[in-house]
Amino acid sequence: AQTVTQSQPEMSVQEAETVTLSCTYDTSESDYYLFWYKQPPSRQMILVIRQEAYKQQNATENRFSVNFQKAAKSFSLKISDSQLGDAALYFCAYRSTGNQFYFGTGTSLTVIP
Amino acid sequence: EPEVTQTPSHQVTQMGQEVILRCVPISNHLYFYWYRQILGQKVEFLVSFYNNEISEKSEIFDDQFSVERPDGSNFTLKIRSTKLEDSAMYFCARTQTKNTEAFFGQGTRLTVV
């Protein structure tokens, strides 16, 4: 079974600074998708960024970018110019070509003004 | 980003009662999912649903649970004979195809007392 590991239960960053959230996963598949979801206090799950495993280029979405290392099975999220509204619980998720998403345990990000 | 609506936002029920959680569909989204998040824990897959049939389910999704689209519109999760440990956030998710990102609803907070 696929597993997703987020080794940082909590992280903090100064406003306007950059922070990187780590994620590793375990799979024997070659074709899959990776995602970062954000869960603010409202507890809604909001898609931040996605990466297709067959793409070598790292995905970027405004201030959010990923460092996808397929061989190392690593998928970190970098948040640049952190804003107060970025404070949330961040989940890394893996999706195979099947239906299931597998989520990590989450990293709680605090943004310090 | 397509909006996914869940009702109710919060449901309190007595242990042993049945609850029905609802998810409003997006017309061109074909795949539906239910996920559960017990407070402080990670998001867990319950079931996926395609073409009016369950396509995949987890160990959590036992006989206590059922899903359906009774009139081709709302997608429902029924929990029979609720237990205290069923208290959690329940998220409905949709995808347009099998391999695209999931869009989550805002969740239904179920409290079993």
mmCIF file of C-alpha atoms in Angstrom:
data_model
loop_
_atom_site.group_PDB
_atom_site.id
_atom_site.type_symbol
_atom_site.label_atom_id
_atom_site.label_comp_id
_atom_site.label_asym_id
_atom_site.label_seq_id
_atom_site.Cartn_x
_atom_site.Cartn_y
_atom_site.Cartn_z
ATOM 1 C CA ALA A 1 0.000 0.000 0.000
ATOM 2 C CA GLN A 2 1.075 3.528 -0.648
ATOM 3 C CA THR A 3 2.151 5.595 2.334
ATOM 4 C CA VAL A 4 2.743 9.295 2.665
ATOM 5 C CA THR A 5 4.970 10.691 5.387
ATOM 6 C CA GLN A 6 5.140 14.241 6.629
ATOM 7 C CA SER A 7 7.876 14.360 9.224
ATOM 8 C CA GLN A 8 7.215 17.894 10.405
ATOM 9 C CA PRO A 9 4.061 18.060 12.527
ATOM 10 C CA GLU A 10 4.581 21.800 13.060
ATOM 11 C CA MET A 11 6.477 24.528 11.277
ATOM 12 C CA SER A 12 6.661 28.278 11.675
ATOM 13 C CA VAL A 13 7.802 31.047 9.386
ATOM 14 C CA GLN A 14 8.181 34.779 9.645
ATOM 15 C CA GLU A 15 5.861 36.765 7.460
ATOM 16 C CA ALA A 16 7.437 37.467 4.040
ATOM 17 C CA GLU A 17 9.980 34.705 4.520
ATOM 18 C CA THR A 18 10.200 31.335 2.771
ATOM 19 C CA VAL A 19 9.367 27.972 4.278
ATOM 20 C CA THR A 20 9.639 24.425 2.962
ATOM 21 C CA LEU A 21 7.363 21.606 4.036
ATOM 22 C CA SER A 22 8.626 18.076 3.563
ATOM 23 C CA CYS A 23 6.839 15.055 2.218
ATOM 24 C CA THR A 24 8.011 11.595 1.259
ATOM 25 C CA TYR A 25 6.015 8.722 -0.075
ATOM 26 C CA ASP A 26 6.395 5.071 -0.768
ATOM 27 C CA THR A 27 5.096 3.416 -3.911
ATOM 28 C CA SER A 28 6.000 0.813 -6.477
ATOM 29 C CA GLU A 29 4.040 2.560 -9.190
ATOM 30 C CA SER A 30 5.606 4.684 -11.879
ATOM 31 C CA ASP A 31 2.574 6.734 -12.836
ATOM 32 C CA TYR A 32 0.884 8.760 -10.133
ATOM 33 C CA TYR A 33 -0.030 12.237 -8.961
ATOM 34 C CA LEU A 34 1.016 14.257 -5.977
ATOM 35 C CA PHE A 35 -0.817 17.112 -4.332
ATOM 36 C CA TRP A 36 -0.576 19.582 -1.548
ATOM 37 C CA TYR A 37 -3.816 20.532 0.157
ATOM 38 C CA LYS A 38 -4.307 23.302 2.658
ATOM 39 C CA GLN A 39 -6.773 23.068 5.510
ATOM 40 C CA PRO A 40 -7.423 26.401 7.253
ATOM 41 C CA PRO A 41 -9.294 26.641 10.564
ATOM 42 C CA SER A 42 -12.553 26.391 8.626
ATOM 43 C CA ARG A 43 -11.371 22.809 7.947
ATOM 44 C CA GLN A 44 -12.150 22.937 4.263
ATOM 45 C CA MET A 45 -9.613 21.124 2.084
ATOM 46 C CA ILE A 46 -8.199 23.473 -0.536
ATOM 47 C CA LEU A 47 -5.969 22.353 -3.374
ATOM 48 C CA VAL A 48 -2.671 24.228 -3.372
ATOM 49 C CA ILE A 49 -0.668 22.556 -6.114
ATOM 50 C CA ARG A 50 -0.408 19.332 -8.076
ATOM 51 C CA GLN A 51 2.383 17.430 -9.777
ATOM 52 C CA GLU A 52 2.199 14.643 -12.301
ATOM 53 C CA ALA A 53 4.905 12.041 -11.773
ATOM 54 C CA TYR A 54 5.684 11.808 -15.469
ATOM 55 C CA LYS A 55 6.584 15.490 -15.599
ATOM 56 C CA GLN A 56 10.148 16.347 -14.690
ATOM 57 C CA GLN A 57 9.457 20.037 -14.354
ATOM 58 C CA ASN A 58 8.496 21.126 -10.871
ATOM 59 C CA ALA A 59 5.020 22.591 -10.570
ATOM 60 C CA THR A 60 4.660 26.243 -9.627
ATOM 61 C CA GLU A 61 1.571 28.160 -8.596
ATOM 62 C CA ASN A 62 2.301 31.791 -7.767
ATOM 63 C CA ARG A 63 4.113 31.784 -4.391
ATOM 64 C CA PHE A 64 3.883 28.009 -4.108
ATOM 65 C CA SER A 65 6.304 25.632 -5.762
ATOM 66 C CA VAL A 66 7.348 22.061 -5.300
ATOM 67 C CA ASN A 67 10.616 20.185 -5.381
ATOM 68 C CA PHE A 68 9.722 16.821 -6.848
ATOM 69 C CA GLN A 69 12.448 14.209 -6.630
ATOM 70 C CA LYS A 70 10.984 11.061 -8.147
ATOM 71 C CA ALA A 71 13.911 8.774 -7.474
ATOM 72 C CA ALA A 72 14.018 9.847 -3.855
ATOM 73 C CA LYS A 73 10.209 9.800 -3.632
ATOM 74 C CA SER A 74 10.232 13.244 -2.172
ATOM 75 C CA PHE A 75 7.734 16.036 -2.771
ATOM 76 C CA SER A 76 8.370 19.178 -0.763
ATOM 77 C CA LEU A 77 6.340 22.371 -0.855
ATOM 78 C CA LYS A 78 8.010 25.761 -0.820
ATOM 79 C CA ILE A 79 6.008 28.806 0.164
ATOM 80 C CA SER A 80 7.680 32.089 -0.730
ATOM 81 C CA ASP A 81 6.830 35.488 0.699
ATOM 82 C CA SER A 82 4.706 33.872 3.390
ATOM 83 C CA GLN A 83 1.497 35.640 4.291
ATOM 84 C CA LEU A 84 -0.653 35.457 7.394
ATOM 85 C CA GLY A 85 -3.345 33.760 5.350
ATOM 86 C CA ASP A 86 -0.987 30.884 4.639
ATOM 87 C CA ALA A 87 -1.345 29.685 8.216
ATOM 88 C CA ALA A 88 -3.075 26.309 8.021
ATOM 89 C CA LEU A 89 -2.641 22.590 8.191
ATOM 90 C CA TYR A 90 -0.947 21.338 5.020
ATOM 91 C CA PHE A 91 -1.485 17.826 3.746
ATOM 92 C CA CYS A 92 0.625 16.060 1.195
ATOM 93 C CA ALA A 93 -1.384 13.558 -0.838
ATOM 94 C CA TYR A 94 -0.589 10.785 -3.271
ATOM 95 C CA ARG A 95 -2.906 9.492 -5.897
ATOM 96 C CA SER A 96 -2.290 6.489 -8.097
ATOM 97 C CA THR A 97 -4.099 5.885 -11.361
ATOM 98 C CA GLY A 98 -6.736 4.246 -9.230
ATOM 99 C CA ASN A 99 -9.260 6.142 -7.210
ATOM 100 C CA GLN A 100 -7.787 6.582 -3.787
ATOM 101 C CA PHE A 101 -5.946 9.504 -2.319
ATOM 102 C CA TYR A 102 -3.462 8.757 0.434
ATOM 103 C CA PHE A 103 -2.799 11.610 2.798
ATOM 104 C CA GLY A 104 0.050 12.400 5.125
ATOM 105 C CA THR A 105 -0.582 13.315 8.739
ATOM 106 C CA GLY A 106 -0.243 17.003 8.024
ATOM 107 C CA THR A 107 2.065 19.873 8.911
ATOM 108 C CA SER A 108 0.661 22.748 10.896
ATOM 109 C CA LEU A 109 2.128 26.006 9.598
ATOM 110 C CA THR A 110 2.206 29.116 11.759
ATOM 111 C CA VAL A 111 3.015 32.465 10.176
ATOM 112 C CA ILE A 112 4.545 34.944 12.597
ATOM 113 C CA PRO A 113 3.749 38.583 11.902
ATOM 114 C CA GLU B 1 -12.102 26.023 -8.754
ATOM 115 C CA PRO B 2 -15.408 24.138 -8.854
ATOM 116 C CA GLU B 3 -17.424 24.488 -5.718
ATOM 117 C CA VAL B 4 -18.528 21.407 -3.844
ATOM 118 C CA THR B 5 -21.325 21.865 -1.357
ATOM 119 C CA GLN B 6 -22.052 19.617 1.571
ATOM 120 C CA THR B 7 -25.016 19.661 3.886
ATOM 121 C CA PRO B 8 -25.384 19.936 6.781
ATOM 122 C CA SER B 9 -22.258 21.751 7.905
ATOM 123 C CA HIS B 10 -22.673 20.371 11.407
ATOM 124 C CA GLN B 11 -24.742 17.444 12.587
ATOM 125 C CA VAL B 12 -25.215 16.348 16.177
ATOM 126 C CA THR B 13 -26.778 12.977 16.691
ATOM 127 C CA GLN B 14 -27.365 10.551 19.503
ATOM 128 C CA MET B 15 -25.465 7.318 19.576
ATOM 129 C CA GLY B 16 -27.376 4.613 17.755
ATOM 130 C CA GLN B 17 -29.158 6.979 15.413
ATOM 131 C CA GLU B 18 -28.801 7.069 11.645
ATOM 132 C CA VAL B 19 -27.415 10.104 9.829
ATOM 133 C CA ILE B 20 -27.342 11.052 6.177
ATOM 134 C CA LEU B 21 -24.685 13.402 4.880
ATOM 135 C CA ARG B 22 -25.248 15.046 1.519
ATOM 136 C CA CYS B 23 -23.036 16.328 -1.253
ATOM 137 C CA VAL B 24 -24.258 18.462 -4.149
ATOM 138 C CA PRO B 25 -22.910 17.347 -7.520
ATOM 139 C CA ILE B 26 -21.132 19.210 -10.250
ATOM 140 C CA SER B 27 -22.601 18.186 -13.579
ATOM 141 C CA ASN B 28 -19.407 17.219 -15.332
ATOM 142 C CA HIS B 29 -17.798 15.486 -12.394
ATOM 143 C CA LEU B 30 -18.194 11.758 -12.559
ATOM 144 C CA TYR B 31 -16.219 10.412 -9.652
ATOM 145 C CA PHE B 32 -17.298 10.886 -6.081
ATOM 146 C CA TYR B 33 -15.550 10.132 -2.839
ATOM 147 C CA TRP B 34 -16.120 10.258 0.864
ATOM 148 C CA TYR B 35 -13.256 10.892 3.255
ATOM 149 C CA ARG B 36 -13.208 11.089 7.019
ATOM 150 C CA GLN B 37 -10.983 13.079 9.326
ATOM 151 C CA ILE B 38 -11.132 12.317 13.014
ATOM 152 C CA LEU B 39 -10.070 15.354 15.015
ATOM 153 C CA GLY B 40 -6.299 15.650 15.078
ATOM 154 C CA GLN B 41 -5.768 12.779 12.685
ATOM 155 C CA LYS B 42 -5.155 12.466 8.999
ATOM 156 C CA VAL B 43 -7.720 12.318 6.262
ATOM 157 C CA GLU B 44 -8.837 8.745 5.578
ATOM 158 C CA PHE B 45 -10.415 7.356 2.443
ATOM 159 C CA LEU B 46 -13.811 5.752 2.884
ATOM 160 C CA VAL B 47 -15.280 5.033 -0.535
ATOM 161 C CA SER B 48 -15.272 6.004 -4.187
ATOM 162 C CA PHE B 49 -18.329 5.942 -6.415
ATOM 163 C CA TYR B 50 -18.603 5.951 -10.193
ATOM 164 C CA ASN B 51 -21.475 5.310 -12.542
ATOM 165 C CA ASN B 52 -23.836 4.705 -9.638
ATOM 166 C CA GLU B 53 -21.666 1.995 -8.181
ATOM 167 C CA ILE B 54 -19.035 1.723 -5.501
ATOM 168 C CA SER B 55 -15.705 1.397 -7.286
ATOM 169 C CA GLU B 56 -13.476 1.117 -4.246
ATOM 170 C CA LYS B 57 -13.843 1.128 -0.487
ATOM 171 C CA SER B 58 -11.569 1.012 2.508
ATOM 172 C CA GLU B 59 -11.610 -1.227 5.561
ATOM 173 C CA ILE B 60 -13.359 1.548 7.443
ATOM 174 C CA PHE B 61 -16.325 1.380 5.092
ATOM 175 C CA ASP B 62 -18.121 -1.559 6.634
ATOM 176 C CA ASP B 63 -21.799 -2.504 6.728
ATOM 177 C CA GLN B 64 -22.522 0.497 8.894
ATOM 178 C CA PHE B 65 -21.945 2.753 5.898
ATOM 179 C CA SER B 66 -23.662 3.087 2.548
ATOM 180 C CA VAL B 67 -23.581 5.534 -0.344
ATOM 181 C CA GLU B 68 -25.958 6.326 -3.142
ATOM 182 C CA ARG B 69 -27.203 8.933 -5.582
ATOM 183 C CA PRO B 70 -30.894 8.403 -4.976
ATOM 184 C CA ASP B 71 -32.182 10.691 -7.692
ATOM 185 C CA GLY B 72 -29.090 11.208 -9.802
ATOM 186 C CA SER B 73 -28.396 14.443 -8.001
ATOM 187 C CA ASN B 74 -27.173 14.505 -4.426
ATOM 188 C CA PHE B 75 -24.513 12.028 -3.393
ATOM 189 C CA THR B 76 -25.189 10.742 0.091
ATOM 190 C CA LEU B 77 -23.330 8.932 2.830
ATOM 191 C CA LYS B 78 -25.528 7.092 5.288
ATOM 192 C CA ILE B 79 -24.177 6.014 8.635
ATOM 193 C CA ARG B 80 -26.386 3.597 10.497
ATOM 194 C CA SER B 81 -26.374 3.087 14.237
ATOM 195 C CA THR B 82 -23.792 5.781 14.885
ATOM 196 C CA LYS B 83 -21.083 5.259 17.474
ATOM 197 C CA LEU B 84 -19.099 7.777 19.466
ATOM 198 C CA GLU B 85 -16.024 7.043 17.374
ATOM 199 C CA ASP B 86 -17.870 8.081 14.214
ATOM 200 C CA SER B 87 -17.478 11.682 15.358
ATOM 201 C CA ALA B 88 -15.338 13.316 12.691
ATOM 202 C CA MET B 89 -15.297 15.675 9.741
ATOM 203 C CA TYR B 90 -16.663 13.986 6.666
ATOM 204 C CA PHE B 91 -15.537 15.328 3.330
ATOM 205 C CA CYS B 92 -17.127 14.737 -0.012
ATOM 206 C CA ALA B 93 -14.803 15.035 -2.967
ATOM 207 C CA ARG B 94 -15.302 15.105 -6.700
ATOM 208 C CA THR B 95 -13.082 14.588 -9.685
ATOM 209 C CA GLN B 96 -13.838 15.153 -13.315
ATOM 210 C CA THR B 97 -11.919 12.132 -14.443
ATOM 211 C CA LYS B 98 -10.081 9.340 -12.733
ATOM 212 C CA ASN B 99 -6.746 11.099 -12.866
ATOM 213 C CA THR B 100 -7.460 14.679 -11.963
ATOM 214 C CA GLU B 101 -7.277 16.459 -8.663
ATOM 215 C CA ALA B 102 -10.046 16.121 -6.131
ATOM 216 C CA PHE B 103 -12.126 19.098 -5.135
ATOM 217 C CA PHE B 104 -13.346 18.829 -1.619
ATOM 218 C CA GLY B 105 -16.464 20.133 -0.022
ATOM 219 C CA GLN B 106 -16.310 22.214 3.110
ATOM 220 C CA GLY B 107 -17.032 19.135 5.177
ATOM 221 C CA THR B 108 -19.734 18.040 7.566
ATOM 222 C CA ARG B 109 -18.773 17.967 11.200
ATOM 223 C CA LEU B 110 -20.512 14.967 12.747
ATOM 224 C CA THR B 111 -20.747 14.823 16.509
ATOM 225 C CA VAL B 112 -22.133 11.691 18.096
ATOM 226 C CA VAL B 113 -23.199 12.097 21.710
#
